[in-house]
GROMACS .gro file of C-alpha atoms in nm:
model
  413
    1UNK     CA    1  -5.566   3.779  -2.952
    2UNK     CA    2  -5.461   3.719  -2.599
    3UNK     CA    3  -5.067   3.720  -2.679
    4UNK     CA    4  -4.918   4.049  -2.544
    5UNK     CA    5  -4.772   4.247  -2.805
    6UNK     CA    6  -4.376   4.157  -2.841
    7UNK     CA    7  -4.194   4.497  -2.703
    8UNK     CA    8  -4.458   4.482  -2.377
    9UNK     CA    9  -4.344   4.116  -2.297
   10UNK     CA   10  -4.005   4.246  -2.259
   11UNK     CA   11  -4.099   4.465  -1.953
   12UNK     CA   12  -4.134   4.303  -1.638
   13UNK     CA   13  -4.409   4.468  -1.387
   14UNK     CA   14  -4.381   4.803  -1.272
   15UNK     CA   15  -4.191   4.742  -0.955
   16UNK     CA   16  -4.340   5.087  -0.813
   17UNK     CA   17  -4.697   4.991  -0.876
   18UNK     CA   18  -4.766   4.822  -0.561
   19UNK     CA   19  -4.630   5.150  -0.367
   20UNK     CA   20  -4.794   5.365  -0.559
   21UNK     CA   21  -5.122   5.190  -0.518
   22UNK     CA   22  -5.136   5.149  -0.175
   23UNK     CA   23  -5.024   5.537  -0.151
   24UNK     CA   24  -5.317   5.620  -0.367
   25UNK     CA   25  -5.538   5.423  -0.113
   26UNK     CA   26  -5.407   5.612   0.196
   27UNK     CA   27  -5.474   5.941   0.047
   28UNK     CA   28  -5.838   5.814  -0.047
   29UNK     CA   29  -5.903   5.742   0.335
   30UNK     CA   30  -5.756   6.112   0.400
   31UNK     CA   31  -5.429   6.019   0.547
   32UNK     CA   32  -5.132   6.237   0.509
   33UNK     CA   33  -4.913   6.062   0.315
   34UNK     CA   34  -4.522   6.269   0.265
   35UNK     CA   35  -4.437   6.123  -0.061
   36UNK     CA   36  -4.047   6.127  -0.083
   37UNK     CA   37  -4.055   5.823  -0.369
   38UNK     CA   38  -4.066   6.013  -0.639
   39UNK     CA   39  -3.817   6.271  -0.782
   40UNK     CA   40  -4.078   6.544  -0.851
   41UNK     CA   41  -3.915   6.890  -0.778
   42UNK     CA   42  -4.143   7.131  -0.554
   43UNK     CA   43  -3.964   7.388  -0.574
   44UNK     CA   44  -4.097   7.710  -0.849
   45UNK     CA   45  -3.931   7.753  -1.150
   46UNK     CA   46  -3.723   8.087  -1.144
   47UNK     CA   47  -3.988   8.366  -1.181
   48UNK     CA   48  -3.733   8.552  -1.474
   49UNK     CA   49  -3.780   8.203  -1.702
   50UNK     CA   50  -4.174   8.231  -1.676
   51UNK     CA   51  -4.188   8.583  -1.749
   52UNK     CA   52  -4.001   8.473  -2.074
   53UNK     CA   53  -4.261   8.200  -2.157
   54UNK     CA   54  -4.521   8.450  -2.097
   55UNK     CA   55  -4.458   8.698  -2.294
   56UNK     CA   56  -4.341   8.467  -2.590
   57UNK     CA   57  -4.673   8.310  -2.567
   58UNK     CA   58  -4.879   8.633  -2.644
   59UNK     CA   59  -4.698   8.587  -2.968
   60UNK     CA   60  -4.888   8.387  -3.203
   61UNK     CA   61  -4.625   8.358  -3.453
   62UNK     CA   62  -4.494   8.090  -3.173
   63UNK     CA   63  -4.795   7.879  -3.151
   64UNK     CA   64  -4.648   7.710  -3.513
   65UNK     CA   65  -4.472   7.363  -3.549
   66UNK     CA   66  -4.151   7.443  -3.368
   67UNK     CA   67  -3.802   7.277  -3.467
   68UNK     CA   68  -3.759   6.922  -3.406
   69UNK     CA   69  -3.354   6.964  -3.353
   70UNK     CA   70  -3.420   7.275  -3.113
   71UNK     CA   71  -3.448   7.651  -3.212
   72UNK     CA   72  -3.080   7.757  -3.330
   73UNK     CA   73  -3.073   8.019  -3.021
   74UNK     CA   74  -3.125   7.737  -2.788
   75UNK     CA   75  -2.856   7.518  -2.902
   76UNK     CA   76  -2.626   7.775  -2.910
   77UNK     CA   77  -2.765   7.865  -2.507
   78UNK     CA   78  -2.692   7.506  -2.469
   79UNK     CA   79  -2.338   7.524  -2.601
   80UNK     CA   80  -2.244   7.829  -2.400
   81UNK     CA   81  -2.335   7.683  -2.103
   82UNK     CA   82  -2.129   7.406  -2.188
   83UNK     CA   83  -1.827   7.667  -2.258
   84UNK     CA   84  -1.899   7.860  -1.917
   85UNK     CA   85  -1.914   7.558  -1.677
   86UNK     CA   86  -1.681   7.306  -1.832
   87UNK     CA   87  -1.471   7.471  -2.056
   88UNK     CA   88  -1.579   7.212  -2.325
   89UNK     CA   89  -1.636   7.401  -2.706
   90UNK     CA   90  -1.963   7.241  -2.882
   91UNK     CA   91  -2.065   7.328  -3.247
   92UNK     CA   92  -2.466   7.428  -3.206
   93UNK     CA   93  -2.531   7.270  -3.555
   94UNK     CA   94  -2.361   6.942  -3.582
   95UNK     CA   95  -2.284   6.860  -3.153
   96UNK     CA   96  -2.609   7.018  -2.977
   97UNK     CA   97  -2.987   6.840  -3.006
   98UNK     CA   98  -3.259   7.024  -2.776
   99UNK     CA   99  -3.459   6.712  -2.667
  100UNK     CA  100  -3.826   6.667  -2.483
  101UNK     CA  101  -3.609   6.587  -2.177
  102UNK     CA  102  -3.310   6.386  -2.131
  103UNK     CA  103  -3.488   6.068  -2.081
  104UNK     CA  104  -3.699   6.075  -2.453
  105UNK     CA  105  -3.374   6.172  -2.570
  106UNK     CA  106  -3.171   5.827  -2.439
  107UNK     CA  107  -3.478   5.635  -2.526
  108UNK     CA  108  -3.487   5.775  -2.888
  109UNK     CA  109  -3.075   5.728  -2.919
  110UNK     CA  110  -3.110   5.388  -2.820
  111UNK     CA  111  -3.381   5.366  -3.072
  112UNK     CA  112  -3.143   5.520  -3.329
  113UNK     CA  113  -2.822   5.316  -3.231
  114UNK     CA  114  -2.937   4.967  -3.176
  115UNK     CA  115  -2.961   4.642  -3.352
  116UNK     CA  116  -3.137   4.335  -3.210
  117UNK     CA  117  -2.955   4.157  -3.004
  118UNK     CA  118  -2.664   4.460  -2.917
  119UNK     CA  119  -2.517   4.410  -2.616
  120UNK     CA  120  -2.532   4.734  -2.432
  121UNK     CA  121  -2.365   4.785  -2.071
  122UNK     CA  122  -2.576   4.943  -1.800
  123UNK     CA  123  -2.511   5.024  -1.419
  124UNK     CA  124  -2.731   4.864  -1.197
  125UNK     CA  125  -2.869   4.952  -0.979
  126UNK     CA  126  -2.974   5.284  -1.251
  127UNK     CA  127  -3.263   5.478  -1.382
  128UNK     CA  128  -3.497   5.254  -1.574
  129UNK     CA  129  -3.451   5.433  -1.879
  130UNK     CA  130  -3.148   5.357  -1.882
  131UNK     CA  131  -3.194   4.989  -1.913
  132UNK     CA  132  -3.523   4.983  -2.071
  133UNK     CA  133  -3.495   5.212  -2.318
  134UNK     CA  134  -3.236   4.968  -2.505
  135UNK     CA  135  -3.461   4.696  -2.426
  136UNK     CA  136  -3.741   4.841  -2.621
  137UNK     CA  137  -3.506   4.869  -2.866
  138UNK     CA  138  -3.447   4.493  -2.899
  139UNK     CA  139  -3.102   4.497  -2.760
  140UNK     CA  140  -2.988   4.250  -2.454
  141UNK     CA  141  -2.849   4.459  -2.155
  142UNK     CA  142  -2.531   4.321  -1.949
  143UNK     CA  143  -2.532   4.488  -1.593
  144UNK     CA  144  -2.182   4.604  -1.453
  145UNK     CA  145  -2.138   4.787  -1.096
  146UNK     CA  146  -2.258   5.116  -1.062
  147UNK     CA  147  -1.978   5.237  -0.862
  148UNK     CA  148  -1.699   5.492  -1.063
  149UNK     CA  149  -1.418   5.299  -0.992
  150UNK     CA  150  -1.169   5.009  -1.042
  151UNK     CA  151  -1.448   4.767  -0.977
  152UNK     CA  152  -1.702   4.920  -1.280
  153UNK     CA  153  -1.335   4.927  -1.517
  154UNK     CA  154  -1.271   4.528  -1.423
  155UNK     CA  155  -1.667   4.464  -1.536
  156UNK     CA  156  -1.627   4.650  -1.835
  157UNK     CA  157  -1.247   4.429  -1.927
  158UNK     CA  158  -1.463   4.142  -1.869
  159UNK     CA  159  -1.784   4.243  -2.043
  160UNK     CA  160  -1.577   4.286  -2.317
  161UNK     CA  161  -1.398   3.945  -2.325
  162UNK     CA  162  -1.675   3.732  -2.236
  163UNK     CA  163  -1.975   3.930  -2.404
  164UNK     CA  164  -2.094   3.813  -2.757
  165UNK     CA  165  -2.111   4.006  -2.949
  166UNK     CA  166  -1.928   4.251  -2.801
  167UNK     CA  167  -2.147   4.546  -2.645
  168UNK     CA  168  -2.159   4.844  -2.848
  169UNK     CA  169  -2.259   5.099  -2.564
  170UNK     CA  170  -2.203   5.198  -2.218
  171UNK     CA  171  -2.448   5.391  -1.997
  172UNK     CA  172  -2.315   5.600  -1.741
  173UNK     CA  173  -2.472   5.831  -1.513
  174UNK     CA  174  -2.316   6.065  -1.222
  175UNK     CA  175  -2.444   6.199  -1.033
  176UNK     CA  176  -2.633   5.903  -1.036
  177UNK     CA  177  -3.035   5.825  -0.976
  178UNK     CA  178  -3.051   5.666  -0.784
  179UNK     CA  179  -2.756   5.594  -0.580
  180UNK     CA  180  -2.606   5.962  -0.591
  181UNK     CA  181  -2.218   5.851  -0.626
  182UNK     CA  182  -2.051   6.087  -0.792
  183UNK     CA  183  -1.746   6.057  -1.006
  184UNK     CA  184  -1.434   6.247  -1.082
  185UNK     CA  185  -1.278   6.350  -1.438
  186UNK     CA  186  -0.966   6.062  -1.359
  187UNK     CA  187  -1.233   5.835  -1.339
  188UNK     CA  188  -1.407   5.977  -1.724
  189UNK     CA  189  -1.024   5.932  -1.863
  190UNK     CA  190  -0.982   5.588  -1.776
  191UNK     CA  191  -1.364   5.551  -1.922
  192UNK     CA  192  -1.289   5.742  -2.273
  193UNK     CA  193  -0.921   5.560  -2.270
  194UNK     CA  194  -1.126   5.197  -2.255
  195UNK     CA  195  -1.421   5.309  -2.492
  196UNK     CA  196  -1.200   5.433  -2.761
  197UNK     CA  197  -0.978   5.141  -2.757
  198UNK     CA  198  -1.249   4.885  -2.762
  199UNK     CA  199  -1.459   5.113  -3.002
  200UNK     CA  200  -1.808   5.192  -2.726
  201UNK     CA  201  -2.037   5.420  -2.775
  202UNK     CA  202  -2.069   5.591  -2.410
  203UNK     CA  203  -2.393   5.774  -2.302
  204UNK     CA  204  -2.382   6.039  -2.028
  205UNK     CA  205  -2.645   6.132  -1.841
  206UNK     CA  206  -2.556   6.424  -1.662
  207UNK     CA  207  -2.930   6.550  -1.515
  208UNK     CA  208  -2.787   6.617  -1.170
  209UNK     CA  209  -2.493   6.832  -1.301
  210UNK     CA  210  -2.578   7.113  -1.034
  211UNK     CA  211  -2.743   6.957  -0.770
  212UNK     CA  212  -2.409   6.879  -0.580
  213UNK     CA  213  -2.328   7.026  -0.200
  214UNK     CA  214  -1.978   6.967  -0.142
  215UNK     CA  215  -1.612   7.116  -0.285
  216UNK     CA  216  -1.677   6.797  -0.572
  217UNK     CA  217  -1.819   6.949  -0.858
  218UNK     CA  218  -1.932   6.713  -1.096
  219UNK     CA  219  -1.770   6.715  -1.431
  220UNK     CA  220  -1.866   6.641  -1.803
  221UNK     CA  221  -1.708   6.374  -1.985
  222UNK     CA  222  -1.681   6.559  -2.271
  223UNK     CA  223  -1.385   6.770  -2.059
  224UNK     CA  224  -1.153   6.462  -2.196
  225UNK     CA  225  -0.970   6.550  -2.467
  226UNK     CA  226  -1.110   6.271  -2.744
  227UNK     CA  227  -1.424   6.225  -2.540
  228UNK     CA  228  -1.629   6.352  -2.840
  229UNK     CA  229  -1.501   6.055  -3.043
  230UNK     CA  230  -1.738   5.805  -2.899
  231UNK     CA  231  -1.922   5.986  -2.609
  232UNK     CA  232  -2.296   6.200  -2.612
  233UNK     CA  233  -2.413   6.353  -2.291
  234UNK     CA  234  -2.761   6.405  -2.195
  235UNK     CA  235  -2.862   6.716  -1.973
  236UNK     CA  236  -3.159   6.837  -1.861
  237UNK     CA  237  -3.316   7.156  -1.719
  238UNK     CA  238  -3.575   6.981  -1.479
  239UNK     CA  239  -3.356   6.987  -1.174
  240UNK     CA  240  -3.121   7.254  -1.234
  241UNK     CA  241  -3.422   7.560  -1.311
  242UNK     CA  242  -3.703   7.346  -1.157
  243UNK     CA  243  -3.800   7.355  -1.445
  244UNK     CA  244  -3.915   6.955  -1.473
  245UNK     CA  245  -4.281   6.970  -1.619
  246UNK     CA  246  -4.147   7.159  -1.912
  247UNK     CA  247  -3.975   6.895  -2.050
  248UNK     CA  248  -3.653   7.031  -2.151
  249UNK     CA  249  -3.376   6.864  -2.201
  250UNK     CA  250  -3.004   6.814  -2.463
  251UNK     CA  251  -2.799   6.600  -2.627
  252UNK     CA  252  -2.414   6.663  -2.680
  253UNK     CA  253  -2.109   6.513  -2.770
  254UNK     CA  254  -2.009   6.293  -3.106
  255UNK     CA  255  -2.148   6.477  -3.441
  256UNK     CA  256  -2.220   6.094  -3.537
  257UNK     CA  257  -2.439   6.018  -3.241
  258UNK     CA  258  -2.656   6.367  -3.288
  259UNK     CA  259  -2.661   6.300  -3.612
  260UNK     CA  260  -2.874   5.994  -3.563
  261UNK     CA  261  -3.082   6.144  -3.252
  262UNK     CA  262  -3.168   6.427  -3.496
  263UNK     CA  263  -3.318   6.188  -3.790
  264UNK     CA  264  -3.516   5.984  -3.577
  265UNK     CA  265  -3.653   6.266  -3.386
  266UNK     CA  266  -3.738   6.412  -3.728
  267UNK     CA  267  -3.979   6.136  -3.777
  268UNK     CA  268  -4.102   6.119  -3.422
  269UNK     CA  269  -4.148   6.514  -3.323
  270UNK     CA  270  -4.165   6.871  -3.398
  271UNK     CA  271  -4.018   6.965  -3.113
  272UNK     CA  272  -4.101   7.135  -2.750
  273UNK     CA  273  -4.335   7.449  -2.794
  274UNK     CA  274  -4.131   7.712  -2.891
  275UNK     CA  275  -4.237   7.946  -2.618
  276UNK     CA  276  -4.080   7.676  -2.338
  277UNK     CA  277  -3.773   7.676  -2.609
  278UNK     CA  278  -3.751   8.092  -2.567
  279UNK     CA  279  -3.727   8.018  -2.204
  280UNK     CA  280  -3.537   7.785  -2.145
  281UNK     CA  281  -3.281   8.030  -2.410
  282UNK     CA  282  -3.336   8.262  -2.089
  283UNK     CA  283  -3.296   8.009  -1.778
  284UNK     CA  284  -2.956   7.874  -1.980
  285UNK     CA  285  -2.800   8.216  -2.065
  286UNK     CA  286  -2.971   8.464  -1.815
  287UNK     CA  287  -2.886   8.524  -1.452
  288UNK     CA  288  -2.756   8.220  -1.284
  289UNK     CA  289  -2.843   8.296  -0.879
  290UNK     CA  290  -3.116   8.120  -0.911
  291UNK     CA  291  -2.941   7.787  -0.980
  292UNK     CA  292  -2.708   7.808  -0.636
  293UNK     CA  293  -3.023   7.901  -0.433
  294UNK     CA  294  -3.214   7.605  -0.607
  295UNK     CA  295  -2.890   7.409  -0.484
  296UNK     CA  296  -2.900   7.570  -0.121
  297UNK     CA  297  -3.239   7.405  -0.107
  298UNK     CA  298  -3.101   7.102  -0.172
  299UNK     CA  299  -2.844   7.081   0.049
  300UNK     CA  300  -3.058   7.195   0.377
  301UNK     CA  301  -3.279   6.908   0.290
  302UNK     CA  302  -3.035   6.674   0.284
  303UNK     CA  303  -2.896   6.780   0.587
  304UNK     CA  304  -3.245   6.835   0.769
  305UNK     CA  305  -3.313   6.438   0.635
  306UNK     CA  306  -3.006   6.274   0.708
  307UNK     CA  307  -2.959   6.411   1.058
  308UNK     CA  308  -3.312   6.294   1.102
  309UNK     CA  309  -3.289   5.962   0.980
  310UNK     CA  310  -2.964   5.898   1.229
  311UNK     CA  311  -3.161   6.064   1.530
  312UNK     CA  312  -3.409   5.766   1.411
  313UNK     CA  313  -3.203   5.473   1.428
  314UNK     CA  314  -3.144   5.453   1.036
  315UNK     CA  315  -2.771   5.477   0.926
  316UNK     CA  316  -2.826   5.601   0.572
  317UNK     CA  317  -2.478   5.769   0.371
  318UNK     CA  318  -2.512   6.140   0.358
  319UNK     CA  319  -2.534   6.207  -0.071
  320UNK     CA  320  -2.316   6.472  -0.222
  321UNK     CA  321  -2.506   6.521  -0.560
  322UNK     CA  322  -2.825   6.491  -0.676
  323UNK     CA  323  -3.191   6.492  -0.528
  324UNK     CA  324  -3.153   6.162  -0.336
  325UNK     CA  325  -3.042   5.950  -0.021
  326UNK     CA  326  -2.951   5.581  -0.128
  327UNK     CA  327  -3.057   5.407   0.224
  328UNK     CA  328  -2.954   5.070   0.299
  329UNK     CA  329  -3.295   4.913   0.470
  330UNK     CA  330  -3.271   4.845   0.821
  331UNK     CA  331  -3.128   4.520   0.930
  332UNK     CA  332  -3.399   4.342   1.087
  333UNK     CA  333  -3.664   4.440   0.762
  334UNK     CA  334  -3.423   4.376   0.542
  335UNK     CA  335  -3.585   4.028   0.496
  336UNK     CA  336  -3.933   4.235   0.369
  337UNK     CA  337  -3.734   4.317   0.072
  338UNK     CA  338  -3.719   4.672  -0.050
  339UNK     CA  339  -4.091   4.639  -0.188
  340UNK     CA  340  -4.279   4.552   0.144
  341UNK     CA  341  -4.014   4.749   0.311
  342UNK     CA  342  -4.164   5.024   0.135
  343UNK     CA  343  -4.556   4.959   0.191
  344UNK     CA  344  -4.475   4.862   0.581
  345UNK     CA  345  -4.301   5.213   0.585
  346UNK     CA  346  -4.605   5.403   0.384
  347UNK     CA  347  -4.860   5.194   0.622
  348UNK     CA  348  -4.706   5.260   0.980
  349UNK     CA  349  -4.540   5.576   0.908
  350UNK     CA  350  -4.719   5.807   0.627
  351UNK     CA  351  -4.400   5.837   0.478
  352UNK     CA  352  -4.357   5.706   0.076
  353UNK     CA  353  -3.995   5.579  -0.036
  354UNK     CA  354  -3.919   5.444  -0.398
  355UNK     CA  355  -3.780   5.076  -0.355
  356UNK     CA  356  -3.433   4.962  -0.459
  357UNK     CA  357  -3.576   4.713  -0.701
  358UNK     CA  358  -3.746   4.946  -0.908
  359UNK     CA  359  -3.367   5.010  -1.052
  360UNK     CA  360  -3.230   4.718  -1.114
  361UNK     CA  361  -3.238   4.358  -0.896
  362UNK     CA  362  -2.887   4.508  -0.738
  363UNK     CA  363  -3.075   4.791  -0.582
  364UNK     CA  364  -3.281   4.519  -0.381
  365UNK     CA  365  -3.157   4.574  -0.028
  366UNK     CA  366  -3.200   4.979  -0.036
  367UNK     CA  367  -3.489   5.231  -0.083
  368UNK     CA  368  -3.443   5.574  -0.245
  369UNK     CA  369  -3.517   5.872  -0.021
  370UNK     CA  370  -3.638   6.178  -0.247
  371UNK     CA  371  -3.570   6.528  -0.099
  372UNK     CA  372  -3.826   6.643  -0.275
  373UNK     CA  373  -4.039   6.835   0.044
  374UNK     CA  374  -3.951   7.125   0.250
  375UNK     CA  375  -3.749   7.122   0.552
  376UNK     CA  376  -4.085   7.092   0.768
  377UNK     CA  377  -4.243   6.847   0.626
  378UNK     CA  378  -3.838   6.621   0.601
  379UNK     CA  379  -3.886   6.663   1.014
  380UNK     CA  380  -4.213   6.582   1.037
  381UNK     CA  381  -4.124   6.272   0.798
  382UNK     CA  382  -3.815   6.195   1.048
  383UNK     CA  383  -4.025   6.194   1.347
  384UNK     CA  384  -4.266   5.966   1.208
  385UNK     CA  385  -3.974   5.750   1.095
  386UNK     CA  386  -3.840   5.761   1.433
  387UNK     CA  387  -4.176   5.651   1.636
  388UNK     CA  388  -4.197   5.340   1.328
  389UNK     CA  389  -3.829   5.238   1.390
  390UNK     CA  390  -3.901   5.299   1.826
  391UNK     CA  391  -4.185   5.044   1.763
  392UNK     CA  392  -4.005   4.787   1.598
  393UNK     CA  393  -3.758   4.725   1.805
  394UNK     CA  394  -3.627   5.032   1.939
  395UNK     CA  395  -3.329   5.301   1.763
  396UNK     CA  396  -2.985   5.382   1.840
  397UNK     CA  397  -2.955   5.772   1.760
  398UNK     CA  398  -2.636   5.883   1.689
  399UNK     CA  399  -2.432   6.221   1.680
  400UNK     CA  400  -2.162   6.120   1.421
  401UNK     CA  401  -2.181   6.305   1.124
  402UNK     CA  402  -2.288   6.114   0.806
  403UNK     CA  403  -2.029   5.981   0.573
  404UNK     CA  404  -2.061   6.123   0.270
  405UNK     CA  405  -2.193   5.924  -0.007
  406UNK     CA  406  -1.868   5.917  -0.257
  407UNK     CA  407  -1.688   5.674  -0.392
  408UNK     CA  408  -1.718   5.309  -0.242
  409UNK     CA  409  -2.025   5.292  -0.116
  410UNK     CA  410  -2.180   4.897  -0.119
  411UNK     CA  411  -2.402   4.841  -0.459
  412UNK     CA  412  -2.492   4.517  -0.401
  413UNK     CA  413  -2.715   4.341  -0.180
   0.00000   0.00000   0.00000
């Protein structure tokens, strides 16, 4: 009875555990620890969306077993959205799935869509679940760049020639967790042309949708004309309301693909509470101000951080989506790895960082900066950076401005 059960052997270590450990044992000594590793937003969910969940919860006629496939009002919030911001039409009953977050929803999809030994194409480095949840699944996973352009389309030619059998899905996911490139709709038409003629399944995670802070807004996928053929796209209210803890999240795209999300979720789930379903019918369809202020936050923090880390010594790309600065470690601790680069960084400096390797053995060489604290508390973090960097070896502050993180942007250690 000592043989691990056969799904867990397929997971290697929790990369983060050693960080998170040792941050755990700072706090326990009463050391202030600024914990950027983790992309936890601190920021308060729009006080209009809670009043909604309030007074839905008086209501006991919504403390029942909700709706597995989302409350119909929802999934037609959802597809409204979807008409608003992209111009993309979705049918609420066959193309929309409300799921407990995007992340259950691509682990349950993968779940639905996957036969042992599928070959399924993932960026790396990329979120874990993105990997892992076809893993659990029993399929093998082929990694391709993780940058959106001609050097992600030459993988996916040759992942196509020289995989067997030939892989059935592609993950993408901009802007991307952790690396924050961002891609552009040419990019998604060269992506749909390739899928549909080599008949992929593509998966979109689009979590960061509105968390971007330059004229590049990030597009949807489905905005290419035959994208709903072979593509689904995950979204997610977590970053966009701060809404994260509620666990709210969709599925949309190819009638097949929700099809099978919605039976297996009809075993697996009844669906989030309905109150959290009411509101997030409100955050989706009521006043939007809220999400370009939750975005404003975002994009002082970056700027607070990055200017900070260059003041430091630390060249890290300036990001143009998402919650996060991909930083390429130092040159003379790059030989600590990303892991002890990470526990030197928590031990000397107070400050916590999620290592590259956590996402992949191609994010080895980087650590991912969360800006996940206020603009104080990023300074504070900065100086303490600065004084670590000052006592290993000195820092070279700089007044450039920092390249924005588009584009080409090295992947690979």
């Amino acid at each position: 009875m000592t043989e691990e059960f056969h799904r867990i052997r397929r997971l290697p270590p929790y990369v983060f555990a050693e960080v998170n450990k040792a941050k755990a044992q700072a706090r326990a000594r009463g050391e202030d620890i600024i914990d950027l590793g983790m992309g936890n937003p601190d920021t308060p969910t729009p006080p209009h969306i809670v009043q909604k969940l309030v007074e839905t919860v008086a209501d006991p006629r919504a403390h029942r077993y909700s709706v597995s496939r989302g409350i119909p009002g929802l999934r037609r919030a959802l597809a409204g959205y979807y008409e608003r911001r992209f111009n993309v039409k979705l049918d609420p009953e066959t193309e929309v799935i409300a799921t407990l977050g995007s992340k259950e929803g691509l682990a349950n999809l993968a779940s639905a869509i996957t036969s042992p030994g599928d070959t399924i194409l993932v960026p790396n480095p990329s979120y874990p679940i993105h990997q892992f949840g076809f893993i659990i699944a029993g399929a093998s996973v082929r990694s391709i760049p993780a940058t959106p352009d001609d050097e992600m389309l030459e993988a996916l030619d040759r992942a196509v020639r020289h995989s067997v059998p030939k892989p059935t899905a592609l993950i993408v996911n901009f802007p991307s967790n952790p690396t924050a490139y961002l891609a552009d709709l040419d990019f998604y038409r060269k992506l749909v042309a390739f899928a549909r003629k080599h008949e992929i399944w593509i998966l979109s995670d689009l979590a960061y949708a509105e968390i971007y802070f330059g004229d590049n807004v990030p597009p949807s996928i489905l905005e290419v004309p035959g994208a709903k053929d072979i593509a689904v796209e995950f979204t997610s209210l977590s970053k966009t309301y701060s809404m994260a803890g509620w666990r709210m999240g969709f599925a949309a795209g190819n009638p097949k693909l929700i099809a099978a999300l919605t039976r297996i979720k009809s075993y697996l789930d009844y669906g989030a509470f309905t109150p959290i379903q009411v509101a997030a019918v409100a955050a989706l369809s009521g006043p939007q101000d809220c999400v370009a202020e939750i975005r404003d936050i975002y994009r002082k923090r970056r700027d607070v951080l990055i200017q900070g880390l260059h003041a430091a010594g630390w060249e890290v790309p300036s990001p143009e989506g998402s919650m996060f600065a991909w930083a390429p470690i130092p040159q003379r601790f790059r030989e600590l790895g990303s892991v002890g680069f990470s526990k030197l960084l928590l031990k000397e400096a107070g400050v916590a960082v999620a290592p590259g390797l956590g996402f992949g053995e191609h994010g080895e060489g980087f650590v991912r900066i969360g800006l996940v604290e206020n603009t104080q508390r990023l300074r504070q973090a900065c100086r303490s950076i600065r004084h670590f960097m000052t006592e290993h070896g000195g820092t070279t502050p700089t007044t450039q401005q920092a390249a924005p993180l588009s584009g080409k942007q090295p992947a690979h250690s």
